[in-house]
Amino acid sequence: MSEAKNVLFLASWYPNPNNPTLGNFIQKHAEAAAMVHDVVTLSVHGREGGEFVVEKSIRGKLTELRVFYPKATGLFKRIIQFTRFRKAVALGVSTYRKLVGEPDVLHLNVVFPLGLWVKRHFPNTPLVITEHASGLHEGPNAYPKWLLNRMIPVYQRATYILPVSANLGERIKTLAGTSYHVLPNVVNEELFALPKELSSKKLLVHISTLYEAAKNVHGMLRAVQRLSEKTQDF
């Protein structure tokens, strides 16, 4: 097996006290990668009040760095929020470098927003991107065009693009002209395993936040209703 590399998982979404399930699938990817490489996750989170602070935690073989910054309020909220977020990103990067040094590989998880800072902080580091965001697709949850235009160069710079579905990969290919390789979400095989004997009835399970704009739950229910008109084997 090749020598373990220092991999920085830069995560735009990641579990935190304000949102314990946000990006938990990214955390699972990081845990899997940490089985063979030296992986540190870095995420940035706003919260009410407080100061800029970096919290370090150990999760098995995985090291996690969470940077917290105070959310802005008032008339110039957006400008202040932007400057605080920028400061938090810089603080997280400097903390990582003090802890590890330079990463061998930067693994960016969800391009927006942290991917927009990759060129500034890691101009020469090999870049791998895993993408999850439904905002890349057209529809009610779509990212605005100006934002897509800023994201496209990030995809084009990556050595590998690893969307979690072929559908998402094709969308990135259309936008950025890049190739991709599908990397599905991680499954805990101790909890989810194929049964030795298949049931005569199929079991359909959907687990998500049920956010309609992104998940199209009503569309799935309509599809199941139409399917039930043709077969009852589920």
Short mmCIF file of C-alpha atoms in Angstrom, two decimals, residues 5-223:
data_model
loop_
_atom_site.label_atom_id
_atom_site.label_comp_id
_atom_site.label_asym_id
_atom_site.label_seq_id
_atom_site.Cartn_x
_atom_site.Cartn_y
_atom_site.Cartn_z
CA LYS A 5 -0.80 11.24 2.79
CA ASN A 6 -1.78 14.32 4.74
CA VAL A 7 -5.26 15.12 3.46
CA LEU A 8 -7.14 18.27 4.40
CA PHE A 9 -10.90 17.77 4.10
CA LEU A 10 -12.18 21.31 3.53
CA ALA A 11 -15.91 21.00 4.21
CA SER A 12 -18.49 23.65 3.32
CA TRP A 13 -21.06 21.53 5.18
CA TYR A 14 -20.19 19.71 8.40
CA PRO A 15 -21.93 18.65 11.63
CA ASN A 16 -21.77 21.28 14.36
CA PRO A 17 -23.68 22.16 17.57
CA ASN A 18 -26.14 24.37 15.68
CA ASN A 19 -26.84 21.73 13.03
CA PRO A 20 -25.70 18.24 14.11
CA THR A 21 -26.78 16.54 10.85
CA LEU A 22 -25.39 19.10 8.38
CA GLY A 23 -23.01 17.30 6.05
CA ASN A 24 -22.87 14.16 8.17
CA PHE A 25 -22.26 12.27 4.91
CA ILE A 26 -19.05 14.32 4.47
CA GLN A 27 -18.01 13.30 7.96
CA LYS A 28 -18.55 9.65 6.99
CA HIS A 29 -16.40 10.10 3.87
CA ALA A 30 -13.67 11.63 6.04
CA GLU A 31 -13.84 8.76 8.52
CA ALA A 32 -13.48 6.27 5.67
CA ALA A 33 -10.49 8.14 4.20
CA ALA A 34 -8.88 8.35 7.66
CA MET A 35 -8.62 4.56 7.69
CA VAL A 36 -5.77 4.80 5.14
CA HIS A 37 -4.58 8.43 5.25
CA ASP A 38 -3.92 11.15 7.83
CA VAL A 39 -7.09 13.21 7.51
CA VAL A 40 -8.04 16.50 9.15
CA THR A 41 -11.40 18.16 8.48
CA LEU A 42 -11.77 21.94 8.51
CA SER A 43 -15.17 23.63 8.62
CA VAL A 44 -16.39 27.16 9.41
CA HIS A 45 -19.57 27.99 11.34
CA GLY A 46 -21.32 31.17 12.40
CA ARG A 47 -23.02 31.38 15.78
CA GLU A 48 -24.71 33.96 17.97
CA GLY A 49 -22.24 36.02 19.98
CA GLY A 50 -18.90 34.82 21.25
CA GLU A 51 -15.45 35.22 19.75
CA PHE A 52 -13.45 33.67 16.95
CA VAL A 53 -12.41 30.25 18.19
CA VAL A 54 -11.07 26.98 16.77
CA GLU A 55 -12.27 23.76 18.38
CA LYS A 56 -10.31 20.57 17.82
CA SER A 57 -11.82 17.14 18.34
CA ILE A 58 -10.75 13.56 17.69
CA ARG A 59 -13.18 11.08 16.16
CA GLY A 60 -11.46 7.71 15.93
CA LYS A 61 -8.59 8.19 13.48
CA LEU A 62 -10.07 11.47 12.24
CA THR A 63 -9.06 14.94 13.50
CA GLU A 64 -11.71 17.66 13.20
CA LEU A 65 -11.17 21.44 13.26
CA ARG A 66 -14.27 23.62 13.58
CA VAL A 67 -13.86 27.39 13.39
CA PHE A 68 -16.61 29.47 14.98
CA TYR A 69 -17.17 33.17 14.36
CA PRO A 70 -19.83 35.60 15.67
CA LYS A 71 -22.72 36.20 13.26
CA ALA A 72 -23.14 39.79 12.16
CA THR A 73 -26.18 41.97 12.81
CA GLY A 74 -27.23 45.50 11.96
CA LEU A 75 -27.23 47.77 8.93
CA PHE A 76 -24.02 46.48 7.33
CA LYS A 77 -24.69 42.85 8.20
CA ARG A 78 -23.64 41.35 4.85
CA ILE A 79 -20.35 43.21 4.65
CA ILE A 80 -19.45 42.41 8.25
CA GLN A 81 -20.51 38.78 7.81
CA PHE A 82 -18.27 38.46 4.76
CA THR A 83 -15.22 39.88 6.54
CA ARG A 84 -15.79 37.67 9.58
CA PHE A 85 -16.19 34.57 7.44
CA ARG A 86 -12.98 35.43 5.57
CA LYS A 87 -11.15 35.88 8.86
CA ALA A 88 -12.51 32.55 10.14
CA VAL A 89 -11.30 30.72 7.02
CA ALA A 90 -7.82 32.23 7.40
CA LEU A 91 -7.77 31.28 11.09
CA GLY A 92 -8.70 27.70 10.26
CA VAL A 93 -6.05 27.40 7.57
CA SER A 94 -3.31 28.82 9.82
CA THR A 95 -4.38 26.46 12.63
CA TYR A 96 -4.14 23.49 10.27
CA ARG A 97 -0.68 24.52 9.10
CA LYS A 98 0.55 24.86 12.69
CA LEU A 99 -0.84 21.40 13.45
CA VAL A 100 0.20 19.50 10.32
CA GLY A 101 2.09 21.71 7.87
CA GLU A 102 1.14 21.74 4.20
CA PRO A 103 -1.39 19.15 3.01
CA ASP A 104 -0.39 16.68 0.32
CA VAL A 105 -3.94 16.77 -1.01
CA LEU A 106 -6.79 19.22 -0.54
CA HIS A 107 -10.15 17.43 -0.61
CA LEU A 108 -12.86 20.05 -1.05
CA ASN A 109 -16.34 18.93 -0.09
CA VAL A 110 -19.09 21.11 -1.65
CA VAL A 111 -17.57 23.98 -3.63
CA PHE A 112 -19.72 26.78 -2.20
CA PRO A 113 -18.70 28.61 -0.12
CA LEU A 114 -15.28 27.35 1.00
CA GLY A 115 -14.14 26.45 -2.50
CA LEU A 116 -14.09 30.12 -3.43
CA TRP A 117 -11.12 30.54 -1.04
CA VAL A 118 -9.04 27.61 -2.30
CA LYS A 119 -6.99 29.62 -4.80
CA ARG A 120 -6.06 32.19 -2.14
CA HIS A 121 -4.91 29.73 0.52
CA PHE A 122 -3.82 26.65 -1.49
CA PRO A 123 -2.75 27.86 -4.95
CA ASN A 124 -0.46 24.90 -5.68
CA THR A 125 -1.96 22.04 -3.68
CA PRO A 126 -3.45 19.10 -5.65
CA LEU A 127 -7.23 19.46 -5.47
CA VAL A 128 -9.94 16.80 -5.32
CA ILE A 129 -13.60 17.80 -5.16
CA THR A 130 -16.53 15.79 -3.85
CA GLU A 131 -19.80 17.52 -4.65
CA HIS A 132 -23.21 17.01 -3.04
CA ALA A 133 -25.07 20.27 -3.71
CA SER A 134 -28.45 20.12 -5.44
CA GLY A 135 -28.12 23.87 -6.07
CA LEU A 136 -26.13 23.06 -9.21
CA HIS A 137 -29.28 21.74 -10.86
CA GLU A 138 -31.84 23.99 -12.49
CA GLY A 139 -35.01 24.53 -10.47
CA PRO A 140 -36.30 26.32 -7.36
CA ASN A 141 -33.18 25.45 -5.36
CA ALA A 142 -30.70 26.51 -8.05
CA TYR A 143 -27.66 28.66 -7.35
CA PRO A 144 -27.80 32.07 -9.09
CA LYS A 145 -25.88 32.35 -12.35
CA TRP A 146 -23.28 34.77 -10.94
CA LEU A 147 -22.40 32.22 -8.26
CA LEU A 148 -22.12 29.36 -10.76
CA ASN A 149 -19.73 31.51 -12.79
CA ARG A 150 -17.47 31.84 -9.74
CA MET A 151 -17.67 28.12 -8.97
CA ILE A 152 -16.82 26.86 -12.47
CA PRO A 153 -13.08 27.75 -12.30
CA VAL A 154 -12.81 25.79 -9.05
CA TYR A 155 -14.12 22.64 -10.77
CA GLN A 156 -11.82 23.23 -13.74
CA ARG A 157 -8.77 23.42 -11.49
CA ALA A 158 -9.46 20.07 -9.77
CA THR A 159 -7.47 16.94 -10.60
CA TYR A 160 -10.48 14.75 -9.78
CA ILE A 161 -14.17 15.55 -9.43
CA LEU A 162 -16.15 13.01 -7.41
CA PRO A 163 -19.89 13.75 -7.41
CA VAL A 164 -22.09 11.47 -5.34
CA SER A 165 -24.31 10.67 -8.34
CA ALA A 166 -23.97 10.44 -12.12
CA ASN A 167 -26.80 12.95 -12.48
CA LEU A 168 -24.82 15.53 -10.52
CA GLY A 169 -21.63 14.64 -12.39
CA GLU A 170 -23.30 15.26 -15.75
CA ARG A 171 -24.49 18.66 -14.53
CA ILE A 172 -20.95 19.63 -13.49
CA LYS A 173 -19.67 18.36 -16.85
CA THR A 174 -22.20 20.55 -18.65
CA LEU A 175 -21.27 23.62 -16.61
CA ALA A 176 -17.49 23.25 -16.43
CA GLY A 177 -16.59 20.82 -19.23
CA THR A 178 -14.92 18.45 -16.77
CA SER A 179 -14.83 14.68 -16.45
CA TYR A 180 -15.91 12.95 -13.24
CA HIS A 181 -16.02 9.68 -11.34
CA VAL A 182 -19.00 8.90 -9.11
CA LEU A 183 -18.19 8.45 -5.41
CA PRO A 184 -21.36 7.28 -3.62
CA ASN A 185 -22.09 8.21 -0.04
CA VAL A 186 -20.66 5.91 2.62
CA VAL A 187 -22.81 3.14 4.09
CA ASN A 188 -22.15 1.53 7.46
CA GLU A 189 -22.32 -2.14 6.52
CA GLU A 190 -22.77 -3.15 10.16
CA LEU A 191 -26.10 -1.31 10.17
CA PHE A 192 -27.14 -1.71 6.53
CA ALA A 193 -26.50 -5.08 4.93
CA LEU A 194 -28.19 -7.02 2.16
CA PRO A 195 -30.40 -9.78 3.57
CA LYS A 196 -29.43 -13.36 2.84
CA GLU A 197 -32.95 -14.07 1.63
CA LEU A 198 -34.80 -11.53 -0.47
CA SER A 199 -38.37 -10.67 0.48
CA SER A 200 -41.15 -10.96 -2.07
CA LYS A 201 -42.03 -7.35 -1.22
CA LYS A 202 -39.60 -4.50 -2.01
CA LEU A 203 -39.04 -1.96 0.76
CA LEU A 204 -38.72 1.66 -0.37
CA VAL A 205 -36.98 3.94 2.14
CA HIS A 206 -36.31 7.68 1.82
CA ILE A 207 -34.21 9.43 4.47
CA SER A 208 -33.61 13.17 4.20
CA THR A 209 -34.50 16.57 5.66
CA LEU A 210 -37.62 16.52 3.43
CA TYR A 211 -36.70 19.99 2.13
CA GLU A 212 -39.06 20.18 -0.84
CA ALA A 213 -37.03 22.55 -3.05
CA ALA A 214 -34.05 20.20 -2.96
CA LYS A 215 -35.61 16.76 -2.41
CA ASN A 216 -38.85 16.97 -4.44
CA VAL A 217 -40.67 14.80 -1.92
CA HIS A 218 -44.05 15.40 -3.53
CA GLY A 219 -42.61 14.30 -6.87
CA MET A 220 -41.36 11.06 -5.32
CA LEU A 221 -44.76 10.42 -3.75
CA ARG A 222 -46.47 11.00 -7.08
CA ALA A 223 -44.05 8.57 -8.73
#
